[in-house]
Amino acid sequence: MQKAILLVDGPLQAGIAAKLAQFVYANNGEIVDFDQYVDTEQTPRLYFARIEWALDGFAIEPQQIKAALERELGTQYQLHLNLKLVTRPAKIAIMVTKQLPCFYGMLTKILSNEWYAEASMVLSNRMDMEVDAKRFDLPYHYLPITPDTRVEQGNKAMAIWQEQDIDLVVLAKYMQIIPENVLASYSRKMINIHHSMLPAFVGAKPYHQAREYGVKFIGATAHYVSEELDEGPIITQNVKPISHKQTAKELVSVGKSIETETLLRAVQLHLEHRIIISGRRSIIFE
Amino acid sequence: MQKAILLVDGPLQAGIAAKLAQFVYANNGEIVDFDQYVDTEQTPRLYFARIEWALDGFAIEPQQIKAALERELGTQYQLHLNLKLVTRPAKIAIMVTKQLPCFYGMLTKILSNEWYAEASMVLSNRMDMEVDAKRFDLPYHYLPITPDTRVEQGNKAMAIWQEQDIDLVVLAKYMQIIPENVLASYSRKMINIHHSMLPAFVGAKPYHQAREYGVKFIGATAHYVSEELDEGPIITQNVKPISHKQTAKELVSVGKSIETETLLRAVQLHLEHRIIISGRRSIIFE
Amino acid sequence: MQKAILLVDGPLQAGIAAKLAQFVYANNGEIVDFDQYVDTEQTPRLYFARIEWALDGFAIEPQQIKAALERELGTQYQLHLNLKLVTRPAKIAIMVTKQLPCFYGMLTKILSNEWYAEASMVLSNRMDMEVDAKRFDLPYHYLPITPDTRVEQGNKAMAIWQEQDIDLVVLAKYMQIIPENVLASYSRKMINIHHSMLPAFVGAKPYHQAREYGVKFIGATAHYVSEELDEGPIITQNVKPISHKQTAKELVSVGKSIETETLLRAVQLHLEHRIIISGRRSIIFE
Amino acid sequence: MQKAILLVDGPLQAGIAAKLAQFVYANNGEIVDFDQYVDTEQTPRLYFARIEWALDGFAIEPQQIKAALERELGTQYQLHLNLKLVTRPAKIAIMVTKQLPCFYGMLTKILSNEWYAEASMVLSNRMDMEVDAKRFDLPYHYLPITPDTRVEQGNKAMAIWQEQDIDLVVLAKYMQIIPENVLASYSRKMINIHHSMLPAFVGAKPYHQAREYGVKFIGATAHYVSEELDEGPIITQNVKPISHKQTAKELVSVGKSIETETLLRAVQLHLEHRIIISGRRSIIFE
């Protein structure tokens, strides 16, 4: 089913919900989902909504909807209107280094048709996982990185993504720093998985630190990238209890499992357009 | 803050959300919260909503709102409109037998001002907990039960509740069968806590059964009563992992803790009017 | 590292732990792990232990250890002594029908070297997943089942497992009844994943039932098979909270994820010889 | 039942477990629980054990056990032997400021006989909770604090604890800095509850920070105090998922509930002598 999803945010004003619903109904659209949230702790209070309706039979041509919305609602209500048209599977570029779980987790979701998406390509700074990409007949782009070539290879990656019309880049345990210009261009189209409950244990060996520190839980954080990698808006987090009995190696294994679960959830929320970023917070319409 | 909360359910029709919002705005009301849910798996699809607005400055007198709503929305849209006016703390009657945790848990919420409610009385079939009620200066009604006096004492309890204008009866580990006429009269104003994840292990010693069976989780279920006790609509459930190491006594202790947490959450959801029952399901606006 | 793992159970008697430890030390063995549990709620009290030591440098030849143990400990203490020698990766036969997540989850663990095991073959009653087995160059045995051929195909499967020296059969969402003689022969070498928190919702569509019933959690249970499939001793269980908002299709997706996590954990516990079955309970040395 | 609990830690050496078990058996003791753990990631490897046995019928007088243990085991094996004799309910001093949930949670455990302990007194820097202490007929010591009187009042508190033979001091949301000399004297007999998942969000308003930062979980940490308050060894931690919908006030309420659950668990583990501190890690025998 082809559909439109409208993400709305702006200052709360009387009658916004009614106006939004009327826009869809007046144009013969059938609302499938209408979820709203008001943040009453900000001044002025902030209004957020996600409206999903079927494109079939809708009176306005898909390409004209955005303009019609702006005309009727945008100026008067000072709303930020973010329209998503779902008309084909999303195209995902997967960035990997050498860890398998996140990669296989994503492929499982796609092959099981749980996501309306395709894995369009795999990019890596190493050759290790070419064999894995080949199992699924996925194009594998080998882009080795040195400090001197980082920016050049980043631009090359962006060129490949643009040529293939990539909708989302997933850093599925990609162990390289992303150049600033790439982060800036893809800040809402690039999801990273971080191996800890941000903001704690931001270093490279969080599971060793967790064991050393004697913490009783470990976690993972999926987030949009921002110009400071590992500091972008959080989409999802998960934790699992651990005990003193687990070795650092076992914690790494538990950690990979949490990372995979967390990343998969974040990607799915993104693919279903259920996320609005407001400041550094994410509003999630589940 | 005095406020009105409207719970709505009925078949989905075009424009309901807009109409509801307009009703409040047109009468100068400020919507604090507006949450909706459409069950697309029923035929016809079902619409549920919870709207909360401040009574202060609202153009219609509180006692006239219900009629105004019915006039403008009820007939045309075949909606079930359930209006709650929050103008004073809810009055709770607590039913107990001898277990302390749920009782003390409720008192803690009330004394901490986390609930907009008061404990108006304690009723029990035993004298054991009079000392606990007295600690908090609560009236204690001792209503001993034999099979012969069950119905008579049930009627007596109802008379006490009605006289004191009780809004909610909480069975906080009350170990007696409730007579059918009481269940029928209080089916949406009486919450019970059941010591298992319904529908499993419905017997009297679920934690012993859980151990015998070797299950790895135990849980609890808070539900409205129905004419079949332990079978009414579920409000909340919780589970905790257990291991073979725990003795039946330890499981009972864990169980009490889960029961308390689950019951407290259910009572809070009820007090905030966040529950709509549809068939045997509960729609929870969190 | 080659190692021996001894699982012990029997009535508790004075000095057992000392005797067990002495046996290993007296023969120059280095204990890596020694975990014990006493069930004080049975009469007589029951003793359980798991001892793991390195075979390297051990004074007794691997094939003679079992006899030496029986001689020194078995008769006197009435212990059940279950010795496991870990000298090569475990050989796993994976049984599937058409669902991918459990299968890909297992392959990910094996390819990541998180398990000391190999996937030796895939067996199925359908051809759907041959393509998936081929991605990993795994032999695929197509064994279609009709009510008339069930027993014959079961015997054929057993012949294949025996020929290949299979250590463990995993029913990774295998949607066929297993013949009684197979269950009897493999009752401690065959793990099934059941799509609910046993003993509740044992039917074919548990997630639809869960939604209909309005439960707030769904779960999965991994267990050894017994002659009554879905009724064998529980190894692991997991649950996830759900809400009224989730459609039956979404619950199925959540359910697959829980099933996969639960099955993977159970297989790992089995591969590491951390499970003793006592009656219908499982003692897990984590 | 009067019993002895021996907590052991030291470098792993051959035969320790056998020696410990023999000591108890040779003196006619019946071991109720014997749990061990080896940390194989340290050099040398570290051995930890907890042995619990009945004092009734034991051949050595309780006051002589420690010396007998040291004689037979201490020197030869370089073990740290920590013997606890459980012969009367533990005496707890509760320190509070104004939050009720942790206080009422502790009283519920004690009144339900889930803990083998008594609340011997309440100390506070404010008068707010005298009414709560009086409900349970508990002595209430009002010790107001100014920067100038902090050390003096700390010494006064210690004098009261010593006079009453207090075993454990619980900081049940006590909102004052503890003087260094008190921390030093009570570092393994004083438990604090910290309102976050240490080491993150160590400031005064963690729930506001959590909301601002958009995290998806909040937690609490119970720990022994050390000379740096909030930095002592972690005993237990808990987390709960949160969403953007929750106001800071609601998060505070969820937080109190997590704090209470976490503190209660930590106190119980302490009362049952299930904790060994090794460096900054806690080994928990559950």
Tab-separated table of C-alpha atoms in Angstrom, chain C residues 92-269:
chain	number	residue	atom	x	y	z
C	92	ILE	CA	24.434	-29.390	15.095
C	93	ALA	CA	21.602	-30.481	12.799
C	94	ILE	CA	19.156	-27.609	12.229
C	95	MET	CA	15.520	-28.457	11.509
C	96	VAL	CA	13.528	-25.699	9.791
C	97	THR	CA	10.328	-25.133	7.874
C	98	LYS	CA	10.165	-21.582	6.528
C	99	GLN	CA	10.907	-18.982	9.204
C	100	LEU	CA	14.300	-17.352	8.906
C	101	PRO	CA	15.154	-15.591	12.180
C	102	CYS	CA	16.161	-18.585	14.329
C	103	PHE	CA	18.181	-20.064	11.477
C	104	TYR	CA	20.097	-16.871	10.738
C	105	GLY	CA	20.565	-16.239	14.427
C	106	MET	CA	22.271	-19.608	14.863
C	107	LEU	CA	24.487	-19.122	11.809
C	108	THR	CA	25.552	-15.714	13.116
C	109	LYS	CA	26.657	-17.236	16.439
C	110	ILE	CA	28.606	-19.977	14.666
C	111	LEU	CA	30.250	-17.714	12.060
C	112	SER	CA	31.201	-15.226	14.785
C	113	ASN	CA	32.908	-18.029	16.731
C	114	GLU	CA	30.744	-17.310	19.741
C	115	TRP	CA	29.828	-21.009	19.875
C	116	TYR	CA	32.254	-23.907	19.791
C	117	ALA	CA	30.033	-25.646	17.239
C	118	GLU	CA	29.378	-26.152	13.565
C	119	ALA	CA	26.152	-26.316	11.578
C	120	SER	CA	26.510	-29.737	9.978
C	121	MET	CA	23.285	-29.864	8.022
C	122	VAL	CA	19.826	-28.438	7.544
C	123	LEU	CA	16.770	-30.694	7.386
C	124	SER	CA	13.335	-29.506	6.328
C	125	ASN	CA	9.907	-30.685	5.301
C	126	ARG	CA	9.864	-27.983	2.627
C	127	MET	CA	12.177	-26.637	-0.043
C	128	ASP	CA	11.710	-22.962	0.929
C	129	MET	CA	14.937	-22.577	2.832
C	130	GLU	CA	17.300	-24.488	0.574
C	131	VAL	CA	18.408	-21.127	-0.797
C	132	ASP	CA	19.322	-20.022	2.725
C	133	ALA	CA	21.272	-23.201	3.486
C	134	LYS	CA	23.117	-22.846	0.185
C	135	ARG	CA	24.275	-19.338	1.075
C	136	PHE	CA	26.356	-21.018	3.765
C	137	ASP	CA	27.225	-24.177	1.766
C	138	LEU	CA	25.295	-26.367	4.170
C	139	PRO	CA	23.925	-29.769	3.091
C	140	TYR	CA	20.141	-29.516	2.814
C	141	HIS	CA	18.032	-32.620	3.369
C	142	TYR	CA	14.506	-32.336	2.031
C	143	LEU	CA	12.266	-34.713	3.967
C	144	PRO	CA	8.632	-33.997	3.042
C	145	ILE	CA	6.096	-35.265	5.560
C	146	THR	CA	2.599	-36.643	5.178
C	147	PRO	CA	0.724	-38.336	7.991
C	148	ASP	CA	1.603	-41.632	6.311
C	149	THR	CA	5.324	-40.945	5.949
C	150	ARG	CA	5.954	-39.213	9.275
C	151	VAL	CA	7.474	-42.216	11.046
C	152	GLU	CA	9.476	-43.354	8.034
C	153	GLN	CA	10.931	-39.856	7.511
C	154	GLY	CA	11.674	-39.606	11.213
C	155	ASN	CA	13.707	-42.801	11.011
C	156	LYS	CA	15.460	-41.502	7.907
C	157	ALA	CA	16.404	-38.296	9.770
C	158	MET	CA	17.795	-40.309	12.670
C	159	ALA	CA	19.870	-42.388	10.266
C	160	ILE	CA	21.350	-39.204	8.778
C	161	TRP	CA	22.132	-37.754	12.231
C	162	GLN	CA	23.825	-40.956	13.362
C	163	GLU	CA	25.866	-41.252	10.198
C	164	GLN	CA	27.163	-37.700	10.668
C	165	ASP	CA	27.736	-38.069	14.396
C	166	ILE	CA	25.327	-35.240	15.249
C	167	ASP	CA	25.502	-34.038	18.847
C	168	LEU	CA	22.467	-31.789	18.966
C	169	VAL	CA	19.286	-31.375	16.923
C	170	VAL	CA	17.712	-27.917	17.039
C	171	LEU	CA	14.083	-27.473	16.026
C	172	ALA	CA	14.499	-23.905	14.800
C	173	LYS	CA	10.798	-23.330	14.084
C	174	TYR	CA	10.275	-26.781	12.592
C	175	MET	CA	6.527	-27.011	12.052
C	176	GLN	CA	5.976	-30.749	12.137
C	177	ILE	CA	5.142	-33.234	14.843
C	178	ILE	CA	8.152	-35.368	15.758
C	179	PRO	CA	7.437	-39.125	15.931
C	180	GLU	CA	7.490	-40.640	19.411
C	181	ASN	CA	10.433	-42.921	18.788
C	182	VAL	CA	12.552	-39.959	17.681
C	183	LEU	CA	11.536	-37.948	20.756
C	184	ALA	CA	12.365	-40.901	22.987
C	185	SER	CA	15.814	-41.376	21.422
C	186	TYR	CA	16.744	-37.677	21.423
C	187	SER	CA	15.012	-36.397	24.547
C	188	ARG	CA	18.187	-34.712	25.873
C	189	LYS	CA	19.774	-33.947	22.509
C	190	MET	CA	16.896	-32.105	20.868
C	191	ILE	CA	15.896	-28.525	21.692
C	192	ASN	CA	12.642	-26.930	20.585
C	193	ILE	CA	11.497	-23.326	20.682
C	194	HIS	CA	7.899	-22.809	21.686
C	195	HIS	CA	6.050	-19.638	20.796
C	196	SER	CA	4.667	-18.768	24.209
C	197	MET	CA	5.379	-18.685	27.894
C	198	LEU	CA	4.526	-22.282	28.644
C	199	PRO	CA	2.181	-23.446	30.050
C	200	ALA	CA	-0.078	-20.681	28.688
C	201	PHE	CA	-1.454	-20.312	25.199
C	202	VAL	CA	-0.287	-23.662	23.865
C	203	GLY	CA	-2.249	-23.383	20.624
C	204	ALA	CA	-1.034	-22.557	17.139
C	205	LYS	CA	-1.637	-18.799	17.119
C	206	PRO	CA	-0.416	-17.587	20.502
C	207	TYR	CA	0.186	-14.000	19.409
C	208	HIS	CA	-3.342	-13.658	18.093
C	209	GLN	CA	-4.602	-15.160	21.342
C	210	ALA	CA	-2.398	-12.797	23.344
C	211	ARG	CA	-3.888	-9.834	21.531
C	212	GLU	CA	-7.437	-11.108	21.851
C	213	TYR	CA	-6.940	-11.728	25.547
C	214	GLY	CA	-5.338	-8.336	26.071
C	215	VAL	CA	-2.208	-9.621	27.789
C	216	LYS	CA	0.584	-7.125	28.332
C	217	PHE	CA	3.550	-9.478	27.755
C	218	ILE	CA	4.404	-12.151	25.248
C	219	GLY	CA	7.137	-14.718	25.600
C	220	ALA	CA	8.857	-17.801	24.310
C	221	THR	CA	10.121	-21.005	25.853
C	222	ALA	CA	13.056	-23.165	24.782
C	223	HIS	CA	12.901	-26.701	26.111
C	224	TYR	CA	14.181	-30.175	25.598
C	225	VAL	CA	11.651	-32.298	23.781
C	226	SER	CA	9.921	-35.050	25.631
C	227	GLU	CA	7.477	-37.601	24.440
C	228	GLU	CA	4.866	-34.898	24.759
C	229	LEU	CA	6.279	-32.177	22.486
C	230	ASP	CA	5.909	-28.682	24.052
C	231	GLU	CA	5.989	-30.284	27.464
C	232	GLY	CA	9.628	-31.170	28.018
C	233	PRO	CA	11.834	-29.526	30.653
C	234	ILE	CA	12.188	-25.777	30.220
C	235	ILE	CA	15.730	-24.486	29.561
C	236	THR	CA	15.127	-20.752	29.057
C	237	GLN	CA	12.242	-18.324	28.740
C	238	ASN	CA	11.978	-14.712	27.777
C	239	VAL	CA	9.252	-12.113	27.737
C	240	LYS	CA	8.745	-8.655	26.254
C	241	PRO	CA	6.110	-6.106	27.169
C	242	ILE	CA	3.499	-5.392	24.509
C	243	SER	CA	0.709	-2.861	24.223
C	244	HIS	CA	-2.765	-2.718	22.752
C	245	LYS	CA	-1.335	-0.669	19.900
C	246	GLN	CA	0.510	-3.564	18.319
C	247	THR	CA	-1.264	-5.407	15.542
C	248	ALA	CA	-1.216	-9.198	15.420
C	249	LYS	CA	1.359	-8.913	12.614
C	250	GLU	CA	3.606	-6.737	14.771
C	251	LEU	CA	3.248	-9.161	17.660
C	252	VAL	CA	4.328	-12.005	15.373
C	253	SER	CA	7.443	-9.993	14.520
C	254	VAL	CA	8.206	-9.295	18.184
C	255	GLY	CA	7.524	-12.949	18.892
C	256	LYS	CA	10.074	-14.123	16.292
C	257	SER	CA	12.671	-11.925	17.880
C	258	ILE	CA	11.974	-13.328	21.362
C	259	GLU	CA	11.969	-16.873	20.011
C	260	THR	CA	15.350	-16.363	18.396
C	261	GLU	CA	16.928	-14.832	21.511
C	262	THR	CA	15.506	-17.607	23.697
C	263	LEU	CA	16.544	-20.462	21.417
C	264	LEU	CA	20.077	-19.098	20.996
C	265	ARG	CA	20.528	-18.889	24.749
C	266	ALA	CA	19.245	-22.428	25.283
C	267	VAL	CA	21.530	-23.866	22.615
C	268	GLN	CA	24.508	-22.077	24.111
C	269	LEU	CA	23.745	-23.407	27.608
